[in-house]
mmCIF file of C-alpha atoms and ligand atoms in Angstrom:
data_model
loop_
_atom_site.group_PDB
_atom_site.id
_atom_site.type_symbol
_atom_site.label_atom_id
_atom_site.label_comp_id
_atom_site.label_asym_id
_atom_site.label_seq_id
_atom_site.Cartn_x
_atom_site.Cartn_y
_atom_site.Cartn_z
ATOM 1 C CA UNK A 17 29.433 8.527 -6.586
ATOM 2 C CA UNK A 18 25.883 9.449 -6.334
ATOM 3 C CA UNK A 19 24.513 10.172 -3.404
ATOM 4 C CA UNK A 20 22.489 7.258 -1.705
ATOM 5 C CA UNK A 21 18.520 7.395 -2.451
ATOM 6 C CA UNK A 22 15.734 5.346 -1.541
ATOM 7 C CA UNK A 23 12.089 4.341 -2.933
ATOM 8 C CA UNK A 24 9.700 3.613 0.101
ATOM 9 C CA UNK A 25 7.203 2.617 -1.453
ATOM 10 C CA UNK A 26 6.980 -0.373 -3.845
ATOM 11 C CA UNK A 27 3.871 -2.965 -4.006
ATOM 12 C CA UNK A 28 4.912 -6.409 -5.414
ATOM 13 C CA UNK A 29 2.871 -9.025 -7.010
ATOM 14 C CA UNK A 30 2.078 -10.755 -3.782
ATOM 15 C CA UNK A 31 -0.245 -7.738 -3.787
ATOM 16 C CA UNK A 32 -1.559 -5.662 -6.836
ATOM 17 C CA UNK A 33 1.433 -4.815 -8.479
ATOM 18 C CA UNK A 34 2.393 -6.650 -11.810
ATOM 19 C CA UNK A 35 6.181 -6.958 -10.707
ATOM 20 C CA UNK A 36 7.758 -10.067 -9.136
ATOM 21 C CA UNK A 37 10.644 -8.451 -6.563
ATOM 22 C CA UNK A 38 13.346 -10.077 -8.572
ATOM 23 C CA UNK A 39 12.016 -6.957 -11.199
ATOM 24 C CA UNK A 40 11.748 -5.179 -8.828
ATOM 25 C CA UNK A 41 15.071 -4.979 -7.792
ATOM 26 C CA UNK A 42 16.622 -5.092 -11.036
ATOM 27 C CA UNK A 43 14.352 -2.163 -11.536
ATOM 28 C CA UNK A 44 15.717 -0.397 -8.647
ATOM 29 C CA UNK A 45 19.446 -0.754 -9.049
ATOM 30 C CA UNK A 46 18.967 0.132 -12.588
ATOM 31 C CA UNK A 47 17.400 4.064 -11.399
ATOM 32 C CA UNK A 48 20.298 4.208 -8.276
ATOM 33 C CA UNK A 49 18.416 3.445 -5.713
ATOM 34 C CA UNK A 50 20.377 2.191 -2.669
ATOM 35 C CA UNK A 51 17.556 1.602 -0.739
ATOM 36 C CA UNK A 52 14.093 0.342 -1.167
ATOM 37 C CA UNK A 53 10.719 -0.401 1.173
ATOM 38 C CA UNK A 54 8.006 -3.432 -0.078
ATOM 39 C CA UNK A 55 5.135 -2.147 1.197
ATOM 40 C CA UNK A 56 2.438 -4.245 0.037
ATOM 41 C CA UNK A 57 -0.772 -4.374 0.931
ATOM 42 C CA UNK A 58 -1.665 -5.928 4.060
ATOM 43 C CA UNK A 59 0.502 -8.644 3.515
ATOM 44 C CA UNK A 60 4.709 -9.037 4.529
ATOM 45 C CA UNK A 61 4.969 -11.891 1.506
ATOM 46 C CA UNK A 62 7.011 -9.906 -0.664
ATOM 47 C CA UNK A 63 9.890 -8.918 1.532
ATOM 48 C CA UNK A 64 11.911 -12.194 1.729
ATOM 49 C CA UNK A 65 11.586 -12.551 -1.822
ATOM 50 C CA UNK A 66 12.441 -9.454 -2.121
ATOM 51 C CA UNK A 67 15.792 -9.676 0.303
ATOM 52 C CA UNK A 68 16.940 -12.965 -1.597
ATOM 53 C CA UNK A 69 16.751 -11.260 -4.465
ATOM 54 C CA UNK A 70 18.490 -8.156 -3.656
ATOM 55 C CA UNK A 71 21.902 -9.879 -2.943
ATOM 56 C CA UNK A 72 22.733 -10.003 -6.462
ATOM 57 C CA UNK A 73 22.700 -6.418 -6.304
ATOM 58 C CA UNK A 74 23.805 -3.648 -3.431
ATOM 59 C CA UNK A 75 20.772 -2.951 -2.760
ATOM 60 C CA UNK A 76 19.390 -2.216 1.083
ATOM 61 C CA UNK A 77 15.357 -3.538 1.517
ATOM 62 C CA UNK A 78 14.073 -2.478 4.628
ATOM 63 C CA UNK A 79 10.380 -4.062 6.032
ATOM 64 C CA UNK A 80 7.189 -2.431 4.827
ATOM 65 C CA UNK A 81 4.010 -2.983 4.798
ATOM 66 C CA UNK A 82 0.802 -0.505 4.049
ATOM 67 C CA UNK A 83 -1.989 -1.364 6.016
ATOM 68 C CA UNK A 84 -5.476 -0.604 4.841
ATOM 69 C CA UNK A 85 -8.143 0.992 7.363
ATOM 70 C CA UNK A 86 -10.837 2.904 7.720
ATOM 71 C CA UNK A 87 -12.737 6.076 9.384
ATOM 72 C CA UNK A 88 -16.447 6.918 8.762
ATOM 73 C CA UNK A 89 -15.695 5.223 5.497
ATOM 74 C CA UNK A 90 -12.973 6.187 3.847
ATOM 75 C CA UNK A 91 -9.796 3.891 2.895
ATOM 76 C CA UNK A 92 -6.545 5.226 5.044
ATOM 77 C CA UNK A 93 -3.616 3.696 4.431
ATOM 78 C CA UNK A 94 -1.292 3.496 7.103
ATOM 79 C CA UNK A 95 2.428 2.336 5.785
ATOM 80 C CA UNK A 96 4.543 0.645 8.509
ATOM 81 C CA UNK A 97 8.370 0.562 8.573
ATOM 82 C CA UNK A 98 11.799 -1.176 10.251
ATOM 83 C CA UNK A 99 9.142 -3.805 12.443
ATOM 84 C CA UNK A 100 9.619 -7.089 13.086
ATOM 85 C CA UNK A 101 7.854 -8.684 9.874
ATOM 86 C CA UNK A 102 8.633 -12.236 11.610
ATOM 87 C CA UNK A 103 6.681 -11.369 14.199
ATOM 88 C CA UNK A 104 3.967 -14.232 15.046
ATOM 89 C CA UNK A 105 1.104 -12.381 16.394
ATOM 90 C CA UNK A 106 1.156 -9.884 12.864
ATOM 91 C CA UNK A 107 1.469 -13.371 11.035
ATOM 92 C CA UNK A 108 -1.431 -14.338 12.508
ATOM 93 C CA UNK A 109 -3.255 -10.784 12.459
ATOM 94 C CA UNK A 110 -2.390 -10.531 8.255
ATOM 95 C CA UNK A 111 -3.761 -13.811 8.240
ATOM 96 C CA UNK A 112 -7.384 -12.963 10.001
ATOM 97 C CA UNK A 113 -7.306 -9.477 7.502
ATOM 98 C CA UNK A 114 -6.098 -11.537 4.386
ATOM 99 C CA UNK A 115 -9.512 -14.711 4.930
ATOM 100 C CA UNK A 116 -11.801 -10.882 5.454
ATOM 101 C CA UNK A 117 -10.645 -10.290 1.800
ATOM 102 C CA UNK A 118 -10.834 -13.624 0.270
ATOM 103 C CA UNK A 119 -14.937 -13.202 1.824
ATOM 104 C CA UNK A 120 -14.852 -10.174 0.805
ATOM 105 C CA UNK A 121 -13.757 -10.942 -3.306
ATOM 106 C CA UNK A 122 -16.393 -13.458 -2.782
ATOM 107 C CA UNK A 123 -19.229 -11.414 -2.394
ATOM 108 C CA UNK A 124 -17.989 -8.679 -4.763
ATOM 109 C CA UNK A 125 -18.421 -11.275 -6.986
ATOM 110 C CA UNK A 126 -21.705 -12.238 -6.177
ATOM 111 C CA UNK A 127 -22.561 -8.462 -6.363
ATOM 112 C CA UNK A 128 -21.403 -8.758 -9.910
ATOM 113 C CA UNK A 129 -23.317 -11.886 -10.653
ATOM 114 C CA UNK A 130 -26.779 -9.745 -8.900
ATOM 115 C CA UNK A 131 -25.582 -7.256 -11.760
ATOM 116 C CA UNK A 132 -25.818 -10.107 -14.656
ATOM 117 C CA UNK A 133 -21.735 -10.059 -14.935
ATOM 118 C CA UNK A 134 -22.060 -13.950 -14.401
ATOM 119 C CA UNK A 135 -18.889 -15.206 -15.697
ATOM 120 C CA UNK A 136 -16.295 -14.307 -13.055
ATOM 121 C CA UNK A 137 -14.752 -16.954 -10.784
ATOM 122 C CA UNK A 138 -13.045 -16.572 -7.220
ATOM 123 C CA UNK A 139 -10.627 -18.906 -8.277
ATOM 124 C CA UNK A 140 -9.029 -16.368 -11.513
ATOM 125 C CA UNK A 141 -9.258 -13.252 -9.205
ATOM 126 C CA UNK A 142 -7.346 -14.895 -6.586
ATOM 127 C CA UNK A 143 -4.668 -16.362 -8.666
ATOM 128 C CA UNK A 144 -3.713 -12.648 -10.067
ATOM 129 C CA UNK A 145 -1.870 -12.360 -6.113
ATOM 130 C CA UNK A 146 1.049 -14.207 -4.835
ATOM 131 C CA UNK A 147 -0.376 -13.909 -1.617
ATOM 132 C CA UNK A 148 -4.075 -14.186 0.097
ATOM 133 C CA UNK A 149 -3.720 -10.078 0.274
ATOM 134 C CA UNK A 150 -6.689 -9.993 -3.023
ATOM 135 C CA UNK A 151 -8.473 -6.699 -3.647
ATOM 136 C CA UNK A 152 -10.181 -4.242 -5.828
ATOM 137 C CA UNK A 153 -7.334 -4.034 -8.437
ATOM 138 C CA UNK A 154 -7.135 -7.475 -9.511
ATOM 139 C CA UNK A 155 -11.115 -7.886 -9.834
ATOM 140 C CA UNK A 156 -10.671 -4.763 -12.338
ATOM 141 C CA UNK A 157 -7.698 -6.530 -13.886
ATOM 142 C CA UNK A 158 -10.035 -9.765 -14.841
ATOM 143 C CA UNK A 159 -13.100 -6.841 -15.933
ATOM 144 C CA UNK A 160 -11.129 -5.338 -18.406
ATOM 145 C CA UNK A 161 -9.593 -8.819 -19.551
ATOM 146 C CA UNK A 162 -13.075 -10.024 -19.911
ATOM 147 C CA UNK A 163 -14.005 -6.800 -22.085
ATOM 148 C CA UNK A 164 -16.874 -6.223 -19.697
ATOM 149 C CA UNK A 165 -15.060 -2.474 -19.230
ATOM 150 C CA UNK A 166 -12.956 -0.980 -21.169
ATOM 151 C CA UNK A 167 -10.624 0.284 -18.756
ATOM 152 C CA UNK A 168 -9.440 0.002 -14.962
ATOM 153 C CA UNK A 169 -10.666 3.205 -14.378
ATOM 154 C CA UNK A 170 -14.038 2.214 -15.508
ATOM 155 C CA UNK A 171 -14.373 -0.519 -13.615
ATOM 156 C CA UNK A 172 -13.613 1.117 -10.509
ATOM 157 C CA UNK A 173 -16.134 4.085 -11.603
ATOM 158 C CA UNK A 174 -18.753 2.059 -12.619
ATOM 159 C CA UNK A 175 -18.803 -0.995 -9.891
ATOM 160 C CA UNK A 176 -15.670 -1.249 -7.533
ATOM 161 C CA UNK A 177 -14.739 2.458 -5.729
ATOM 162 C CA UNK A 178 -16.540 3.244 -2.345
ATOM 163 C CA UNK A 179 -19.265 4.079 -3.610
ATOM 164 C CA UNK A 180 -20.023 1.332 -6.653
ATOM 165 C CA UNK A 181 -22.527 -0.936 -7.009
ATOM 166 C CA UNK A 182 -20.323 -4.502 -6.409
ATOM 167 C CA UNK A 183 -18.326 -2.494 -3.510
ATOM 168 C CA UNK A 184 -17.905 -4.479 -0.147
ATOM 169 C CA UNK A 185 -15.821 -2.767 2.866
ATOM 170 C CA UNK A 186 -13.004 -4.634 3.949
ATOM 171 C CA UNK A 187 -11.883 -5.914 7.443
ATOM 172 C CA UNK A 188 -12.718 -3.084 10.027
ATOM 173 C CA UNK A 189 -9.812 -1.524 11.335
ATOM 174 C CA UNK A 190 -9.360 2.096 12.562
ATOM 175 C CA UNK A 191 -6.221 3.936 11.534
ATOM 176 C CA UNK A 192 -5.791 4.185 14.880
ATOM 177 C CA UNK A 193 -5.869 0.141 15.259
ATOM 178 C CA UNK A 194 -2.974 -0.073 12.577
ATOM 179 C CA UNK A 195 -1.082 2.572 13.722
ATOM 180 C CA UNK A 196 -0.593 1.016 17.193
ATOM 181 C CA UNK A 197 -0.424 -2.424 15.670
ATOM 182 C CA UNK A 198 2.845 -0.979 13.865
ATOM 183 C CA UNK A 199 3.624 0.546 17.103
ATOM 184 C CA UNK A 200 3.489 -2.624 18.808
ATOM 185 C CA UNK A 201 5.934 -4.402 16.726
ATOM 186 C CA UNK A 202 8.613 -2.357 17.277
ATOM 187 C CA UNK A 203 8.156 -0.372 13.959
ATOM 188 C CA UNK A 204 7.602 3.546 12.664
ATOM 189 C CA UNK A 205 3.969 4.298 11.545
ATOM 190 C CA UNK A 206 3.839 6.881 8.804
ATOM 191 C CA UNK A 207 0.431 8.142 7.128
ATOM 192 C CA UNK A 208 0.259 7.244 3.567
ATOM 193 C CA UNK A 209 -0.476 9.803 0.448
ATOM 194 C CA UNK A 210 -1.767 12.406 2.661
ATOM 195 C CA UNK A 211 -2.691 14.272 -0.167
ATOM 196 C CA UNK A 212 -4.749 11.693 -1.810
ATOM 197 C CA UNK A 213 -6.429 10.436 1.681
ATOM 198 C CA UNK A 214 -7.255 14.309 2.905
ATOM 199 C CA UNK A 215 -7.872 13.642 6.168
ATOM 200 C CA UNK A 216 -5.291 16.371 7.460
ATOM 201 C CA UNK A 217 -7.352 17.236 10.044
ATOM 202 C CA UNK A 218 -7.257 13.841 11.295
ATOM 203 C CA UNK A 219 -3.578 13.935 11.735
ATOM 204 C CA UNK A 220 -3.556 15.152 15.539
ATOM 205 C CA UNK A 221 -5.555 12.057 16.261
ATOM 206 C CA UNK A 222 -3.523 9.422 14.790
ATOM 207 C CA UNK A 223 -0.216 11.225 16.176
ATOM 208 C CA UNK A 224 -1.968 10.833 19.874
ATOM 209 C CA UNK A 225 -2.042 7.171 18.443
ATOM 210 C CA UNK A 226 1.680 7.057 17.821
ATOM 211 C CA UNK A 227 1.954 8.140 14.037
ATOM 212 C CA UNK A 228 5.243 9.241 13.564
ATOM 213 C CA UNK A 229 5.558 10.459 10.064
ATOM 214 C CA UNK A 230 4.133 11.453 6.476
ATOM 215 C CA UNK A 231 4.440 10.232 2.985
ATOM 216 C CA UNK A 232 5.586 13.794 2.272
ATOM 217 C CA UNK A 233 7.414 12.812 -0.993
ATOM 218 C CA UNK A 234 4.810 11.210 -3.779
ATOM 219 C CA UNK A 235 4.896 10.857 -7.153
ATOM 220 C CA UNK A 236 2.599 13.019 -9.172
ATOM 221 C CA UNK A 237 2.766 15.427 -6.235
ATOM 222 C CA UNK A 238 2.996 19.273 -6.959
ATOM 223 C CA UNK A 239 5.917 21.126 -5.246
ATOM 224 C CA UNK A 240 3.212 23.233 -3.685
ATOM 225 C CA UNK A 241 1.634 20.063 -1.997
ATOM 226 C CA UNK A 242 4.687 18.673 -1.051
ATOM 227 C CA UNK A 243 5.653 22.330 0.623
ATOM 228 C CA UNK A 244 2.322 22.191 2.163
ATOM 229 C CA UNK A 245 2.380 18.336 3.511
ATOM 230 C CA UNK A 246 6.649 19.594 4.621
ATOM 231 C CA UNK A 247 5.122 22.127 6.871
ATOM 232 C CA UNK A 248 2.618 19.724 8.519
ATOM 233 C CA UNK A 249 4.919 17.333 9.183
ATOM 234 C CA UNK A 250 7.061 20.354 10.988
ATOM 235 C CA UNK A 251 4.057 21.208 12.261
ATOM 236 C CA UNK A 252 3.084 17.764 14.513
ATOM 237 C CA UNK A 253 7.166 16.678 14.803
ATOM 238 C CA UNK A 254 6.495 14.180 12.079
ATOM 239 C CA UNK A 255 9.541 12.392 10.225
ATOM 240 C CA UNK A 256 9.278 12.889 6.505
ATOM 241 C CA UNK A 257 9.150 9.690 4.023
ATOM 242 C CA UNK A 258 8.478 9.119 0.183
ATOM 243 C CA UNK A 259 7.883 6.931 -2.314
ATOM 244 C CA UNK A 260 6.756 6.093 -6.107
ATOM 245 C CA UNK A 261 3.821 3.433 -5.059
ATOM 246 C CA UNK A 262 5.206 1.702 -8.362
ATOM 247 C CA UNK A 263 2.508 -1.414 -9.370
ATOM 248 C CA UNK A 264 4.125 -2.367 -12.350
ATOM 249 C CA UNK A 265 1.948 -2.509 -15.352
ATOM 250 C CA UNK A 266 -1.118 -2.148 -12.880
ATOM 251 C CA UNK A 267 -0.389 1.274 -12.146
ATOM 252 C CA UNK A 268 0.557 3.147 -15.233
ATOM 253 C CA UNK A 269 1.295 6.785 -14.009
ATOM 254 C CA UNK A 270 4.394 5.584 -11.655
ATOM 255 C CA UNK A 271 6.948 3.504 -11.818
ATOM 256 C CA UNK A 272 9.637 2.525 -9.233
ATOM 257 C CA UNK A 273 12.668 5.637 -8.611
ATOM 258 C CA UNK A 274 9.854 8.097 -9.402
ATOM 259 C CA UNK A 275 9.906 9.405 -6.021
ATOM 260 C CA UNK A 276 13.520 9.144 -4.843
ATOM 261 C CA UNK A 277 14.402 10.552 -1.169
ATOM 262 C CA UNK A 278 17.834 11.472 0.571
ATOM 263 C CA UNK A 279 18.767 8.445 2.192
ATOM 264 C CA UNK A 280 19.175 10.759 5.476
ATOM 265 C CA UNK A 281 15.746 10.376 5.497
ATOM 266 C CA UNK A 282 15.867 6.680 5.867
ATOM 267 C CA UNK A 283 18.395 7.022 9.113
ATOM 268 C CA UNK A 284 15.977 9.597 10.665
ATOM 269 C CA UNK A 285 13.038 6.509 10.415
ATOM 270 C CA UNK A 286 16.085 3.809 12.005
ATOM 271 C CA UNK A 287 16.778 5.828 14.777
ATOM 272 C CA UNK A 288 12.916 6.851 15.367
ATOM 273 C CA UNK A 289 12.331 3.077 16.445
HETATM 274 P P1 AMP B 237 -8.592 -2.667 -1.877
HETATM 275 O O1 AMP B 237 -7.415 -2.700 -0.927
HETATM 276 O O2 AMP B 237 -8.963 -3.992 -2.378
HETATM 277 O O3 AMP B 237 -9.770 -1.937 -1.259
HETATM 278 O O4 AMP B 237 -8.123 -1.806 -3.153
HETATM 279 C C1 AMP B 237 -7.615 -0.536 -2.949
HETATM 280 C C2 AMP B 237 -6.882 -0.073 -4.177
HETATM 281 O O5 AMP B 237 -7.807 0.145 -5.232
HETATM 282 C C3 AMP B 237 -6.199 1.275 -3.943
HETATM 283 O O6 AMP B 237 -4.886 1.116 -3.466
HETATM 284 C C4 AMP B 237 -6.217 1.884 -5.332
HETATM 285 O O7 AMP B 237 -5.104 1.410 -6.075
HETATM 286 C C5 AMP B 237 -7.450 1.300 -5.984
HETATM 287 N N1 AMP B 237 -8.600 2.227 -5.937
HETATM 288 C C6 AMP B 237 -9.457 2.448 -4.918
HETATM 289 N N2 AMP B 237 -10.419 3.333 -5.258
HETATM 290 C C7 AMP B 237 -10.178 3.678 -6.541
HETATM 291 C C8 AMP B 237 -10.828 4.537 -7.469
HETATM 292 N N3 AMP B 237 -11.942 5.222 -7.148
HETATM 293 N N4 AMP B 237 -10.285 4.649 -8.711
HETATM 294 C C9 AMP B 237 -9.173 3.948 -9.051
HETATM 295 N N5 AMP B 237 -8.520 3.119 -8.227
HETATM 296 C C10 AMP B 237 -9.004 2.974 -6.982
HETATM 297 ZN ZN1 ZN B 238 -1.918 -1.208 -4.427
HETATM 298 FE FE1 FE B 239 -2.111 3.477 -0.800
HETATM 299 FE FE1 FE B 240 0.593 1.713 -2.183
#
């Protein structure tokens, strides 16, 4: 028998991934995963799904979630694992984050509309997520469907990254803030794609917060970054997690089992709670 594996993280389409959890777990039991995290955006949605859908299959899905914040502003994800995702007071906290975005897709739009792209609606953007948890991605989805870019790529370029002309910041969090909110809820905070975030020398700050671990293990990753982000991690005492960030069709250079991590790994985040 193989030995046991696990994907930690997988977005769903109750946030900007194409895939509906019962593909994704087909998807995961057909690549030998044992074990798999939903860690979508600012939102817990996906996971019951997700667990319903699993018991066809023996397949372990343990609660995720990847909270978006921000310091002097820059996006930091902050992924949170094994919490309570029942829990009222995060019910009501995704809910107060998920209304910020809704406002927030709003006046992207109206950014848009300032820029003479007039024929965008709330109403399609919104429908492209399961959940309330609506962001950049789908607005580029409904771009390119539109043919007013040709490509996601360009729409984020030209209008939607941090610095484009329809950009609006999201709900103001601190990684900090989301790291103790995962904290909190009885769950293990873990810094997402450190090596796409670079703020390693932020990392002693959001340990003093109660991170406890790293995305050490992403796809598209060189084996020299990975060495580098397995010595950090040594470094500050920090458990070591990984994950494909699979989006479906939304996110073309990944796809779910990409990353796959010893499932020791998994029982080191368990016991860390
Ligand atoms: P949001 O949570 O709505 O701010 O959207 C964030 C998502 O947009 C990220 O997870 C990325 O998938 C995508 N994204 C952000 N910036 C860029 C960029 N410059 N180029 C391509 N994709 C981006
Ligand atoms: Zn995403
Ligand atoms: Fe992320
Ligand atoms: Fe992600």
């Amino acid at each position: 028998m193989a030995p046991q594996s696990a994907d930690l993280h997988i977005h769903t389409h109750y946030s900007d991934s194409t895939s509906s959890p019962e593909e994704v777990v087909k998807e995961a039991h057909a690549c030998g995963l044992s074990c798999i995290a939903i860690t979508d955006h600012d939102t817990v949605d996906g996971i019951d799904p997700t667990r319903e859908a699993a018991k066809a299959y023996s397949l372990e899905v343990i609660s995720g979630i990847e909270l978006s914040s921000e310091i002097n502003g820059k996006d930091i994800h902050v992924l949170g694992y094994c919490f309570n995702d029942k829990d009222s007071g995060l019910i009501e906290h995704l809910k107060i984050i998920q209304s910020f975005r809704v406002e927030r897709m709003r006046k992207m739009i109206e950014k848009l509309r300032e820029l003479g792209i007039k024929n965008i609606e709330l109403e399609e953007v919104c429908s492209l997520a399961k959940s309330s948890a609506v962001g950049r991605p789908h607005l580029a989805a409904v771009l390119v469907e539109k043919g007013i870019v040709t490509d996601r790529q360009t729409a984020f370029n030209k209008y939607l990254s941090d610095n484009g002309a329809a950009y609006v910041p999201k709900y103001k969090q601190s990684p900090q803030d989301a790291i103790q909110l995962i904290r909190k809820l009885g769950g293990v905070a873990v810094l997402a794609h450190p090596a796409l975030t670079q703020v390693d020398q932020l990392i002693p700050q959001f340990v003093e917060a109660g991170l406890k671990g790293l995305e050490v293990y992403y796809a598209n990753t060189s084996k020299a970054i990975i060495h580098f982000y397995e010595g950090l991690a040594q470094k500050y005492n920090l458990l070591m997690t990984g994950g494909s960030d699979a989006h479906g069709k939304s996110k073309r250079n990944t796809c779910i089992g990409k990353i796959k991590i010893p499932y020791e790994l998994v029982e080191k985040l368990k016991t860390e709670r």
